[in-house]
Amino acid sequence: MLEKSIPISIPEKVVKPGLVNLYFAAFAVTLPFFSVGCCLSWTSPTLPALSDADWIKVDDEQGSWIGSLLMLGATLGAFLSGQLLDSVGRKRTLLVDVLLLVLSWACLALARPLRSLEIIYLGRFISGIGTGVAFAAIPLYVSEISDLNLRSALASMSEVFLAGGYLVEYCSGPFLGYSGLILVSSLMLFVSLVLFTRTPESPHFLVAKGRLEEAVTELCWLRGNVPPQLVEDELKEIEMSMIVKRENNSGSLSDLVMDKANLRALLVCCGLSFFQQFSGINVMLAYAEPIFMKTSSSLSPAGSAVIIGTVQFLTACCTPIVVNRFGFKRLLMGSAIVMTLAQGALGLYFYRDEHHLDVSELGWLPVSSATLYIVSYCLGFGPLVWAVMGEMYSPSIKEIGTSTSTCFNWFLAFLITKFFTNISSFLGSYAAFWLFSCCCIFAFLFTFFVLPDTQGLSLKEIQDLLNGHKPNSNSNAS
């Protein structure tokens, strides 16, 4: 029973609280995002090379499937994550995720000696499954192990590793070749497997399964090898949330939509997911070089993509600091405003170019606009949508809620990535970018009017806020 008392033994030597263990655990489980970033941007340098390779010929339609099958697989991966997280635990789910990503790169490597487009399709679909699991499981794990004051910053760490993966693809893709790029893209996964041996299970999962002594041990370790009495309050809060979960016998889709707080959390997470994808990010990542090939810029397409990747990585490194200072809501609103301007400017350039108007003086505009877009995305709608998912759902429906929102997110990504080339061919590239710009305007309005401000709130206080109860002013202090 969760109500039973937990035996506490005070060690002879009290170790002062520290954050090293927490940072290590967050780093270890977030590191697979590096390979996920490689998966998402692999098509940017690879598709132009495959269109004229000596072992395979890929046309535009086949290229759109190579780019979008990852997103379709991620939809399935997000659904599977909901089952895995609750049955085998957070840590084992993340281990399965790493193995899926290793398998996906192995399939892509085998495609060359086999000269098989179908194996490339299979590898991309498997990498999508791994991507979907990662985006559902990693933010959830990080939110559950984090200290209250560090939750926002640690959650945004994912963007650093994603941006590192993008940068590796953009910088090395044009030079390493097909097989070399696959090898580099998969290396960090083996580092992750080693680090996982020292990574704890989530205390939330252990309490839910009645493994209280293990939960105490892991929580003490995460808080810096502190004595058990220093984590009593935090453990009691976890226990109470799990008692509510068991008493309500929750965890189904009906619970997700029938309860006021759960429904509001679903609305917030799916709404943010919609605007994240319709800001155009996956189009920018998957087709960076093909997009820049259409411009009249003096920079090469590969060089433009490298600039974008470098700026994205540098911005992502600053994100945890900025998020900890300003919180989610203000950064999301600012991000939406800047993305509106950046996508609108890209649309203006392509409109003039496709209508044969003079763009000779605007060669700087595509890269500048894309850079501005990437900076604003990395500081807002990139990491923070996933961070909101990790903290918005109550423990009773966290697994099903997170997987549902992530499925929705990746299905939208599939539609946009698959049909971007069709829209560009039919209406023109400018129409797609102006559509993204309009969606960013609505993203600002949605964030301002619908997203609750959760800065400085515990997970329990967030649920109270979603139920319409104002948190204590002391709790909400920044």
CSV table of C-alpha atoms in Angstrom, one decimal:
chain,number,residue,atom,x,y,z
A,1,MET,CA,0.0,0.0,0.0
A,2,LEU,CA,1.2,3.5,-0.8
A,3,GLU,CA,0.0,4.7,2.6
A,4,LYS,CA,2.5,2.6,4.6
A,5,SER,CA,5.3,4.4,6.4
A,6,ILE,CA,8.8,4.3,4.9
A,7,PRO,CA,11.6,3.3,7.2
A,8,ILE,CA,14.2,6.0,7.3
A,9,SER,CA,17.8,5.4,8.4
A,10,ILE,CA,19.9,8.4,9.0
A,11,PRO,CA,23.5,7.9,7.8
A,12,GLU,CA,26.4,8.7,10.1
A,13,LYS,CA,27.7,11.3,7.8
A,14,VAL,CA,25.3,13.6,6.2
A,15,VAL,CA,26.2,14.5,2.6
A,16,LYS,CA,25.4,18.0,1.5
A,17,PRO,CA,22.8,18.3,-1.2
A,18,GLY,CA,24.2,18.7,-4.7
A,19,LEU,CA,23.1,18.8,-8.3
A,20,VAL,CA,25.7,16.8,-10.0
A,21,ASN,CA,23.7,13.6,-10.0
A,22,LEU,CA,20.6,15.3,-11.3
A,23,TYR,CA,22.5,17.0,-14.1
A,24,PHE,CA,24.2,13.6,-15.0
A,25,ALA,CA,20.8,11.8,-15.2
A,26,ALA,CA,19.3,14.6,-17.3
A,27,PHE,CA,22.3,14.7,-19.6
A,28,ALA,CA,22.4,10.9,-20.0
A,29,VAL,CA,18.7,10.5,-21.0
A,30,THR,CA,18.7,13.6,-23.2
A,31,LEU,CA,21.8,12.6,-25.2
A,32,PRO,CA,19.8,10.4,-27.6
A,33,PHE,CA,18.3,13.6,-28.9
A,34,PHE,CA,21.6,14.2,-30.7
A,35,SER,CA,20.9,11.2,-32.9
A,36,VAL,CA,17.3,12.3,-33.2
A,37,GLY,CA,18.5,15.6,-34.5
A,38,CYS,CA,20.6,13.8,-37.0
A,39,CYS,CA,17.6,11.7,-38.1
A,40,LEU,CA,15.5,14.8,-38.6
A,41,SER,CA,18.0,16.7,-40.7
A,42,TRP,CA,19.7,13.8,-42.5
A,43,THR,CA,17.6,14.4,-45.6
A,44,SER,CA,18.9,17.9,-46.1
A,45,PRO,CA,22.4,17.0,-47.3
A,46,THR,CA,21.4,13.4,-48.4
A,47,LEU,CA,18.4,14.0,-50.8
A,48,PRO,CA,20.4,16.2,-53.2
A,49,ALA,CA,23.2,13.6,-53.2
A,50,LEU,CA,20.7,10.7,-53.8
A,51,SER,CA,19.1,12.4,-56.8
A,52,ASP,CA,22.4,11.9,-58.7
A,53,ALA,CA,24.1,9.0,-56.9
A,54,ASP,CA,25.9,6.2,-58.8
A,55,TRP,CA,24.0,3.4,-56.9
A,56,ILE,CA,20.5,4.8,-56.7
A,57,LYS,CA,18.3,7.5,-58.3
A,58,VAL,CA,15.7,9.3,-56.2
A,59,ASP,CA,13.1,11.6,-57.7
A,60,ASP,CA,11.2,14.3,-56.0
A,61,GLU,CA,8.2,12.1,-55.0
A,62,GLN,CA,10.5,9.4,-53.6
A,63,GLY,CA,12.4,12.1,-51.8
A,64,SER,CA,9.2,13.4,-50.2
A,65,TRP,CA,8.6,9.9,-48.8
A,66,ILE,CA,12.1,9.6,-47.5
A,67,GLY,CA,11.6,12.9,-45.7
A,68,SER,CA,8.2,12.2,-44.3
A,69,LEU,CA,8.3,8.5,-43.4
A,70,LEU,CA,10.2,9.5,-40.3
A,71,MET,CA,7.2,11.6,-39.1
A,72,LEU,CA,4.8,8.8,-39.9
A,73,GLY,CA,6.9,6.4,-37.9
A,74,ALA,CA,7.1,8.9,-35.0
A,75,THR,CA,3.3,8.9,-34.9
A,76,LEU,CA,3.4,5.1,-34.2
A,77,GLY,CA,6.4,5.6,-31.8
A,78,ALA,CA,4.5,8.1,-29.7
A,79,PHE,CA,1.6,5.7,-29.4
A,80,LEU,CA,3.9,2.8,-28.4
A,81,SER,CA,5.6,5.0,-25.8
A,82,GLY,CA,2.4,5.4,-23.9
A,83,GLN,CA,2.2,1.6,-23.5
A,84,LEU,CA,5.9,1.2,-22.7
A,85,LEU,CA,6.2,4.0,-20.1
A,86,ASP,CA,3.6,2.6,-17.9
A,87,SER,CA,4.5,-1.1,-18.2
A,88,VAL,CA,8.3,-1.4,-18.3
A,89,GLY,CA,9.2,2.0,-16.9
A,90,ARG,CA,10.9,5.2,-18.1
A,91,LYS,CA,14.4,3.9,-18.1
A,92,ARG,CA,13.7,0.7,-20.1
A,93,THR,CA,11.6,2.7,-22.5
A,94,LEU,CA,14.5,5.0,-23.2
A,95,LEU,CA,16.8,2.0,-23.6
A,96,VAL,CA,14.4,0.5,-26.2
A,97,ASP,CA,14.4,3.9,-27.9
A,98,VAL,CA,18.2,3.9,-28.3
A,99,LEU,CA,18.2,0.4,-29.7
A,100,LEU,CA,15.5,1.4,-32.3
A,101,LEU,CA,17.6,4.3,-33.4
A,102,VAL,CA,20.7,2.1,-33.7
A,103,LEU,CA,18.6,-0.3,-35.9
A,104,SER,CA,17.4,2.5,-38.1
A,105,TRP,CA,20.9,3.7,-38.9
A,106,ALA,CA,21.9,0.1,-39.6
A,107,CYS,CA,19.1,-0.3,-42.1
A,108,LEU,CA,20.2,3.0,-43.8
A,109,ALA,CA,23.8,1.7,-44.0
A,110,LEU,CA,22.6,-1.6,-45.5
A,111,ALA,CA,20.6,0.2,-48.2
A,112,ARG,CA,23.8,1.1,-50.1
A,113,PRO,CA,25.3,-2.4,-50.7
A,114,LEU,CA,21.8,-3.7,-51.4
A,115,ARG,CA,21.0,-0.8,-53.7
A,116,SER,CA,17.5,-0.7,-52.2
A,117,LEU,CA,15.2,2.2,-51.9
A,118,GLU,CA,12.8,0.1,-49.8
A,119,ILE,CA,15.5,-0.4,-47.2
A,120,ILE,CA,15.9,3.3,-47.0
A,121,TYR,CA,12.2,3.6,-46.5
A,122,LEU,CA,12.3,1.0,-43.7
A,123,GLY,CA,15.2,2.7,-42.0
A,124,ARG,CA,13.5,6.1,-42.0
A,125,PHE,CA,10.3,4.6,-40.7
A,126,ILE,CA,12.1,2.8,-37.8
A,127,SER,CA,14.0,6.0,-37.0
A,128,GLY,CA,10.6,7.7,-36.8
A,129,ILE,CA,9.5,5.2,-34.2
A,130,GLY,CA,12.6,5.9,-32.2
A,131,THR,CA,12.0,9.7,-32.6
A,132,GLY,CA,8.4,9.4,-31.5
A,133,VAL,CA,9.4,7.5,-28.4
A,134,ALA,CA,12.2,9.9,-27.6
A,135,PHE,CA,9.9,13.0,-27.8
A,136,ALA,CA,7.3,11.4,-25.5
A,137,ALA,CA,9.6,9.7,-23.0
A,138,ILE,CA,12.5,12.0,-22.5
A,139,PRO,CA,10.6,15.2,-21.5
A,140,LEU,CA,8.4,13.1,-19.2
A,141,TYR,CA,11.4,11.5,-17.4
A,142,VAL,CA,13.2,14.9,-17.1
A,143,SER,CA,10.1,16.5,-15.6
A,144,GLU,CA,9.7,13.7,-13.0
A,145,ILE,CA,13.3,13.8,-11.8
A,146,SER,CA,13.9,17.5,-11.9
A,147,ASP,CA,14.2,19.9,-8.9
A,148,LEU,CA,11.3,22.5,-9.0
A,149,ASN,CA,13.7,25.4,-9.7
A,150,LEU,CA,15.5,23.6,-12.5
A,151,ARG,CA,12.7,21.9,-14.3
A,152,SER,CA,12.3,24.5,-17.1
A,153,ALA,CA,16.1,24.7,-17.7
A,154,LEU,CA,16.6,20.9,-17.8
A,155,ALA,CA,13.6,20.4,-20.0
A,156,SER,CA,15.1,22.9,-22.6
A,157,MET,CA,18.4,21.0,-22.7
A,158,SER,CA,16.9,18.7,-25.3
A,159,GLU,CA,17.1,21.5,-27.9
A,160,VAL,CA,20.9,21.7,-27.4
A,161,PHE,CA,21.4,18.1,-28.4
A,162,LEU,CA,18.9,18.3,-31.2
A,163,ALA,CA,20.7,21.4,-32.6
A,164,GLY,CA,24.0,19.5,-32.2
A,165,GLY,CA,22.6,16.8,-34.4
A,166,TYR,CA,21.4,19.3,-37.0
A,167,LEU,CA,24.8,21.0,-37.1
A,168,VAL,CA,26.6,17.7,-37.6
A,169,GLU,CA,24.4,16.8,-40.6
A,170,TYR,CA,24.7,20.3,-42.2
A,171,CYS,CA,28.5,20.6,-41.7
A,172,SER,CA,29.6,17.1,-42.5
A,173,GLY,CA,26.9,15.8,-44.8
A,174,PRO,CA,28.4,17.4,-48.0
A,175,PHE,CA,31.8,16.0,-47.3
A,176,LEU,CA,31.5,12.6,-45.5
A,177,GLY,CA,29.3,10.9,-48.1
A,178,TYR,CA,26.4,8.6,-47.5
A,179,SER,CA,28.1,5.9,-45.3
A,180,GLY,CA,30.4,8.2,-43.4
A,181,LEU,CA,27.5,10.4,-42.4
A,182,ILE,CA,25.5,7.5,-41.1
A,183,LEU,CA,28.5,6.4,-38.9
A,184,VAL,CA,28.9,9.8,-37.4
A,185,SER,CA,25.2,10.2,-36.8
A,186,SER,CA,25.0,6.9,-34.8
A,187,LEU,CA,28.1,7.3,-32.5
A,188,MET,CA,26.4,9.1,-29.6
A,189,LEU,CA,23.9,6.3,-29.3
A,190,PHE,CA,26.6,4.0,-28.1
A,191,VAL,CA,27.7,6.6,-25.5
A,192,SER,CA,24.1,6.7,-24.4
A,193,LEU,CA,24.1,3.0,-23.8
A,194,VAL,CA,27.1,3.3,-21.5
A,195,LEU,CA,25.6,6.2,-19.5
A,196,PHE,CA,22.3,4.4,-19.1
A,197,THR,CA,24.0,1.9,-16.8
A,198,ARG,CA,24.3,4.6,-14.2
A,199,THR,CA,21.0,6.3,-14.7
A,200,PRO,CA,18.2,5.8,-12.1
A,201,GLU,CA,14.6,4.9,-12.8
A,202,SER,CA,12.0,7.7,-12.3
A,203,PRO,CA,10.9,7.8,-8.6
A,204,HIS,CA,7.3,8.5,-9.9
A,205,PHE,CA,7.3,5.1,-11.7
A,206,LEU,CA,8.8,3.3,-8.7
A,207,VAL,CA,6.2,4.7,-6.3
A,208,ALA,CA,3.4,3.8,-8.8
A,209,LYS,CA,4.6,0.2,-8.8
A,210,GLY,CA,4.9,0.1,-5.0
A,211,ARG,CA,8.7,-0.1,-5.0
A,212,LEU,CA,9.0,2.5,-2.2
A,213,GLU,CA,12.5,1.7,-0.9
A,214,GLU,CA,13.9,1.9,-4.4
A,215,ALA,CA,12.1,5.2,-4.9
A,216,VAL,CA,13.7,6.6,-1.7
A,217,THR,CA,17.1,5.5,-2.8
A,218,GLU,CA,16.8,6.9,-6.3
A,219,LEU,CA,15.4,10.2,-5.1
A,220,CYS,CA,18.1,10.6,-2.5
A,221,TRP,CA,20.7,10.0,-5.2
A,222,LEU,CA,19.1,12.5,-7.6
A,223,ARG,CA,19.2,15.2,-4.9
A,224,GLY,CA,22.9,14.7,-4.2
A,225,ASN,CA,23.1,11.6,-2.0
A,226,VAL,CA,21.2,13.4,0.7
A,227,PRO,CA,19.7,11.5,3.7
A,228,PRO,CA,16.2,10.2,3.3
A,229,GLN,CA,14.6,12.7,5.7
A,230,LEU,CA,15.5,15.6,3.3
A,231,VAL,CA,13.3,14.1,0.5
A,232,GLU,CA,10.3,13.2,2.7
A,233,ASP,CA,8.1,16.1,1.5
A,234,GLU,CA,8.9,15.5,-2.1
A,235,LEU,CA,8.2,11.8,-1.8
A,236,LYS,CA,4.9,12.4,0.1
A,237,GLU,CA,3.8,14.6,-2.8
A,238,ILE,CA,4.6,11.9,-5.3
A,239,GLU,CA,2.8,9.3,-3.2
A,240,MET,CA,-0.3,11.5,-2.9
A,241,SER,CA,-0.5,11.9,-6.7
A,242,MET,CA,-0.2,8.2,-7.2
A,243,ILE,CA,-2.9,7.5,-4.6
A,244,VAL,CA,-5.2,9.8,-6.5
A,245,LYS,CA,-4.3,7.9,-9.7
A,246,ARG,CA,-5.1,4.5,-8.2
A,247,GLU,CA,-8.3,5.6,-6.5
A,248,ASN,CA,-9.6,7.2,-9.7
A,249,ASN,CA,-8.6,4.1,-11.7
A,250,SER,CA,-7.6,6.5,-14.4
A,251,GLY,CA,-5.5,6.3,-17.5
A,252,SER,CA,-8.0,5.9,-20.4
A,253,LEU,CA,-8.9,8.2,-23.2
A,254,SER,CA,-12.3,8.9,-21.6
A,255,ASP,CA,-10.5,10.2,-18.5
A,256,LEU,CA,-8.5,12.4,-20.7
A,257,VAL,CA,-11.5,14.2,-22.2
A,258,MET,CA,-14.1,14.0,-19.4
A,259,ASP,CA,-12.1,15.7,-16.6
A,260,LYS,CA,-11.8,19.5,-16.8
A,261,ALA,CA,-8.1,19.7,-15.9
A,262,ASN,CA,-7.2,16.9,-18.2
A,263,LEU,CA,-9.2,18.3,-21.1
A,264,ARG,CA,-7.6,21.7,-20.7
A,265,ALA,CA,-4.1,20.1,-20.6
A,266,LEU,CA,-4.9,18.2,-23.8
A,267,LEU,CA,-6.1,21.4,-25.5
A,268,VAL,CA,-3.0,23.3,-24.5
A,269,CYS,CA,-0.6,20.5,-25.6
A,270,CYS,CA,-2.3,19.7,-28.9
A,271,GLY,CA,-2.7,23.4,-29.7
A,272,LEU,CA,0.9,24.1,-29.1
A,273,SER,CA,1.8,21.0,-31.1
A,274,PHE,CA,-0.3,22.3,-34.0
A,275,PHE,CA,1.4,25.7,-34.0
A,276,GLN,CA,4.8,24.2,-33.6
A,277,GLN,CA,4.5,22.1,-36.7
A,278,PHE,CA,2.6,24.8,-38.7
A,279,SER,CA,5.4,27.2,-38.0
A,280,GLY,CA,7.2,25.2,-40.7
A,281,ILE,CA,10.1,23.8,-38.7
A,282,ASN,CA,10.3,20.3,-40.1
A,283,VAL,CA,10.2,21.7,-43.7
A,284,MET,CA,13.1,24.0,-42.8
A,285,LEU,CA,15.1,21.1,-41.3
A,286,ALA,CA,14.3,18.4,-43.8
A,287,TYR,CA,14.6,20.5,-47.0
A,288,ALA,CA,17.1,23.2,-46.0
A,289,GLU,CA,19.5,22.7,-48.9
A,290,PRO,CA,16.8,22.1,-51.5
A,291,ILE,CA,15.1,25.3,-50.3
A,292,PHE,CA,18.3,27.4,-50.6
A,293,MET,CA,18.9,25.9,-54.1
A,294,LYS,CA,15.9,27.8,-55.3
A,295,THR,CA,17.3,31.2,-54.1
A,296,SER,CA,19.7,33.5,-55.9
A,297,SER,CA,21.9,33.9,-52.9
A,298,SER,CA,25.6,34.1,-53.5
A,299,LEU,CA,26.1,31.5,-50.7
A,300,SER,CA,26.0,27.9,-51.7
A,301,PRO,CA,23.0,25.8,-50.4
A,302,ALA,CA,25.3,23.7,-48.2
A,303,GLY,CA,26.9,26.9,-46.8
A,304,SER,CA,23.6,28.4,-46.0
A,305,ALA,CA,22.5,25.2,-44.2
A,306,VAL,CA,25.7,25.2,-42.2
A,307,ILE,CA,25.0,28.8,-41.1
A,308,ILE,CA,21.5,27.8,-40.0
A,309,GLY,CA,22.8,24.8,-38.1
A,310,THR,CA,25.5,26.8,-36.4
A,311,VAL,CA,23.1,29.6,-35.3
A,312,GLN,CA,20.7,27.0,-34.1
A,313,PHE,CA,23.3,25.2,-32.0
A,314,LEU,CA,24.6,28.4,-30.4
A,315,THR,CA,21.1,29.6,-29.7
A,316,ALA,CA,20.1,26.3,-28.2
A,317,CYS,CA,23.1,26.5,-25.8
A,318,CYS,CA,21.6,29.7,-24.4
A,319,THR,CA,18.1,28.4,-24.2
A,320,PRO,CA,18.2,26.8,-20.7
A,321,ILE,CA,19.5,30.1,-19.2
A,322,VAL,CA,16.9,32.2,-20.9
A,323,VAL,CA,14.1,29.8,-20.1
A,324,ASN,CA,15.0,29.7,-16.4
A,325,ARG,CA,14.9,33.5,-16.4
A,326,PHE,CA,11.7,34.2,-18.4
A,327,GLY,CA,9.6,31.1,-18.1
A,328,PHE,CA,7.6,29.3,-20.8
A,329,LYS,CA,4.8,31.7,-21.7
A,330,ARG,CA,6.7,34.9,-22.4
A,331,LEU,CA,9.3,33.1,-24.5
A,332,LEU,CA,6.6,31.3,-26.5
A,333,MET,CA,4.8,34.6,-27.3
A,334,GLY,CA,8.0,36.3,-28.3
A,335,SER,CA,9.0,33.3,-30.4
A,336,ALA,CA,5.7,33.4,-32.3
A,337,ILE,CA,6.0,37.1,-33.1
A,338,VAL,CA,9.5,36.7,-34.5
A,339,MET,CA,8.7,33.5,-36.5
A,340,THR,CA,5.7,35.4,-38.1
A,341,LEU,CA,8.1,38.1,-39.4
A,342,ALA,CA,10.8,35.6,-40.5
A,343,GLN,CA,8.4,33.3,-42.5
A,344,GLY,CA,6.6,36.3,-44.0
A,345,ALA,CA,10.0,37.7,-45.2
A,346,LEU,CA,10.8,34.3,-46.8
A,347,GLY,CA,7.5,34.2,-48.5
A,348,LEU,CA,8.1,37.8,-49.8
A,349,TYR,CA,11.4,36.7,-51.3
A,350,PHE,CA,10.0,33.6,-53.0
A,351,TYR,CA,7.0,35.6,-54.3
A,352,ARG,CA,9.2,38.1,-56.0
A,353,ASP,CA,11.6,35.4,-57.3
A,354,GLU,CA,8.8,33.2,-58.7
A,355,HIS,CA,7.1,36.1,-60.4
A,356,HIS,CA,10.4,37.1,-62.0
A,357,LEU,CA,10.7,40.3,-60.1
A,358,ASP,CA,14.2,41.7,-59.3
A,359,VAL,CA,15.7,40.0,-56.3
A,360,SER,CA,19.3,40.9,-57.0
A,361,GLU,CA,19.4,43.2,-54.0
A,362,LEU,CA,17.7,40.7,-51.7
A,363,GLY,CA,20.2,37.8,-51.9
A,364,TRP,CA,20.8,38.3,-48.1
A,365,LEU,CA,17.1,37.9,-47.2
A,366,PRO,CA,16.6,34.0,-47.4
A,367,VAL,CA,19.5,33.1,-45.1
A,368,SER,CA,18.8,36.1,-42.7
A,369,SER,CA,15.1,35.2,-42.5
A,370,ALA,CA,15.8,31.6,-41.9
A,371,THR,CA,18.4,32.4,-39.3
A,372,LEU,CA,16.0,34.7,-37.5
A,373,TYR,CA,13.3,32.0,-37.6
A,374,ILE,CA,15.7,29.4,-36.2
A,375,VAL,CA,16.8,31.6,-33.3
A,376,SER,CA,13.3,32.4,-32.3
A,377,TYR,CA,12.2,28.8,-32.7
A,378,CYS,CA,15.1,27.5,-30.5
A,379,LEU,CA,14.2,30.0,-27.8
A,380,GLY,CA,10.5,29.2,-27.8
A,381,PHE,CA,8.4,26.7,-29.8
A,382,GLY,CA,11.3,24.3,-30.3
A,383,PRO,CA,12.0,23.0,-26.8
A,384,LEU,CA,9.1,24.5,-24.8
A,385,VAL,CA,6.2,22.7,-26.4
A,386,TRP,CA,7.8,19.4,-25.3
A,387,ALA,CA,8.6,20.8,-21.9
A,388,VAL,CA,4.9,21.9,-21.5
A,389,MET,CA,3.8,18.4,-22.3
A,390,GLY,CA,6.1,17.0,-19.7
A,391,GLU,CA,4.5,19.0,-16.9
A,392,MET,CA,0.9,19.7,-18.0
A,393,TYR,CA,-0.7,16.3,-17.5
A,394,SER,CA,-1.7,14.9,-14.1
A,395,PRO,CA,-0.1,11.6,-13.0
A,396,SER,CA,-3.3,9.8,-13.6
A,397,ILE,CA,-3.3,10.3,-17.3
A,398,LYS,CA,0.4,11.4,-17.9
A,399,GLU,CA,1.3,8.4,-20.1
A,400,ILE,CA,-1.8,8.4,-22.3
A,401,GLY,CA,-1.9,12.2,-22.4
A,402,THR,CA,1.7,12.6,-23.5
A,403,SER,CA,1.5,9.8,-26.1
A,404,THR,CA,-1.7,11.3,-27.5
A,405,SER,CA,-0.3,14.8,-27.8
A,406,THR,CA,2.9,13.4,-29.4
A,407,CYS,CA,1.0,11.3,-31.9
A,408,PHE,CA,-0.9,14.4,-32.9
A,409,ASN,CA,2.3,16.4,-33.2
A,410,TRP,CA,4.1,13.9,-35.5
A,411,PHE,CA,1.1,13.2,-37.7
A,412,LEU,CA,0.9,16.9,-38.4
A,413,ALA,CA,4.6,16.8,-39.1
A,414,PHE,CA,4.1,14.0,-41.6
A,415,LEU,CA,1.4,15.9,-43.5
A,416,ILE,CA,3.5,19.0,-43.7
A,417,THR,CA,6.7,17.3,-44.7
A,418,LYS,CA,5.1,15.0,-47.2
A,419,PHE,CA,3.0,17.6,-49.0
A,420,PHE,CA,5.3,20.7,-48.8
A,421,THR,CA,6.8,19.9,-52.2
A,422,ASN,CA,3.4,19.4,-53.7
A,423,ILE,CA,2.1,22.7,-52.3
A,424,SER,CA,5.3,24.5,-53.5
A,425,SER,CA,4.9,23.0,-57.0
A,426,PHE,CA,1.1,23.8,-57.2
A,427,LEU,CA,0.9,27.2,-55.5
A,428,GLY,CA,4.5,28.3,-55.2
A,429,SER,CA,6.9,28.2,-52.3
A,430,TYR,CA,5.8,31.7,-51.2
A,431,ALA,CA,2.3,30.4,-50.4
A,432,ALA,CA,3.6,27.8,-48.1
A,433,PHE,CA,5.8,30.3,-46.2
A,434,TRP,CA,3.0,32.8,-45.9
A,435,LEU,CA,0.7,30.0,-44.6
A,436,PHE,CA,3.4,29.3,-41.9
A,437,SER,CA,3.5,33.0,-41.1
A,438,CYS,CA,-0.2,33.3,-40.6
A,439,CYS,CA,-0.2,30.2,-38.3
A,440,CYS,CA,2.5,31.9,-36.2
A,441,ILE,CA,0.1,34.9,-35.6
A,442,PHE,CA,-2.5,32.5,-34.3
A,443,ALA,CA,0.2,30.8,-32.2
A,444,PHE,CA,0.8,34.1,-30.4
A,445,LEU,CA,-2.9,34.5,-29.7
A,446,PHE,CA,-3.3,30.9,-28.5
A,447,THR,CA,-0.3,31.3,-26.1
A,448,PHE,CA,-1.5,34.6,-24.8
A,449,PHE,CA,-5.1,33.6,-24.1
A,450,VAL,CA,-5.0,29.8,-23.5
A,451,LEU,CA,-1.6,28.8,-22.1
A,452,PRO,CA,-1.4,29.1,-18.3
A,453,ASP,CA,1.7,30.6,-16.7
A,454,THR,CA,3.3,27.8,-14.8
A,455,GLN,CA,6.6,29.4,-13.9
A,456,GLY,CA,7.7,28.5,-10.3
A,457,LEU,CA,4.8,26.1,-9.8
A,458,SER,CA,5.1,22.5,-8.7
A,459,LEU,CA,3.4,19.8,-10.7
A,460,LYS,CA,0.5,19.6,-8.1
A,461,GLU,CA,0.0,23.4,-8.3
A,462,ILE,CA,-0.2,23.2,-12.1
A,463,GLN,CA,-3.1,20.7,-11.8
A,464,ASP,CA,-4.8,23.1,-9.3
A,465,LEU,CA,-4.4,25.9,-11.8
A,466,LEU,CA,-5.9,23.8,-14.6
A,467,ASN,CA,-8.8,23.1,-12.4
A,468,GLY,CA,-9.4,26.8,-11.9
A,469,HIS,CA,-7.8,27.2,-8.5
A,470,LYS,CA,-5.3,29.9,-8.1
A,471,PRO,CA,-2.0,28.8,-6.6
A,472,ASN,CA,-0.5,30.4,-3.4
A,473,SER,CA,1.3,33.5,-4.2
A,474,ASN,CA,4.4,32.2,-2.4
A,475,SER,CA,4.5,29.2,-4.7
A,476,ASN,CA,4.3,31.3,-7.8
A,477,ALA,CA,7.2,33.5,-7.0
A,478,SER,CA,9.9,33.4,-9.5
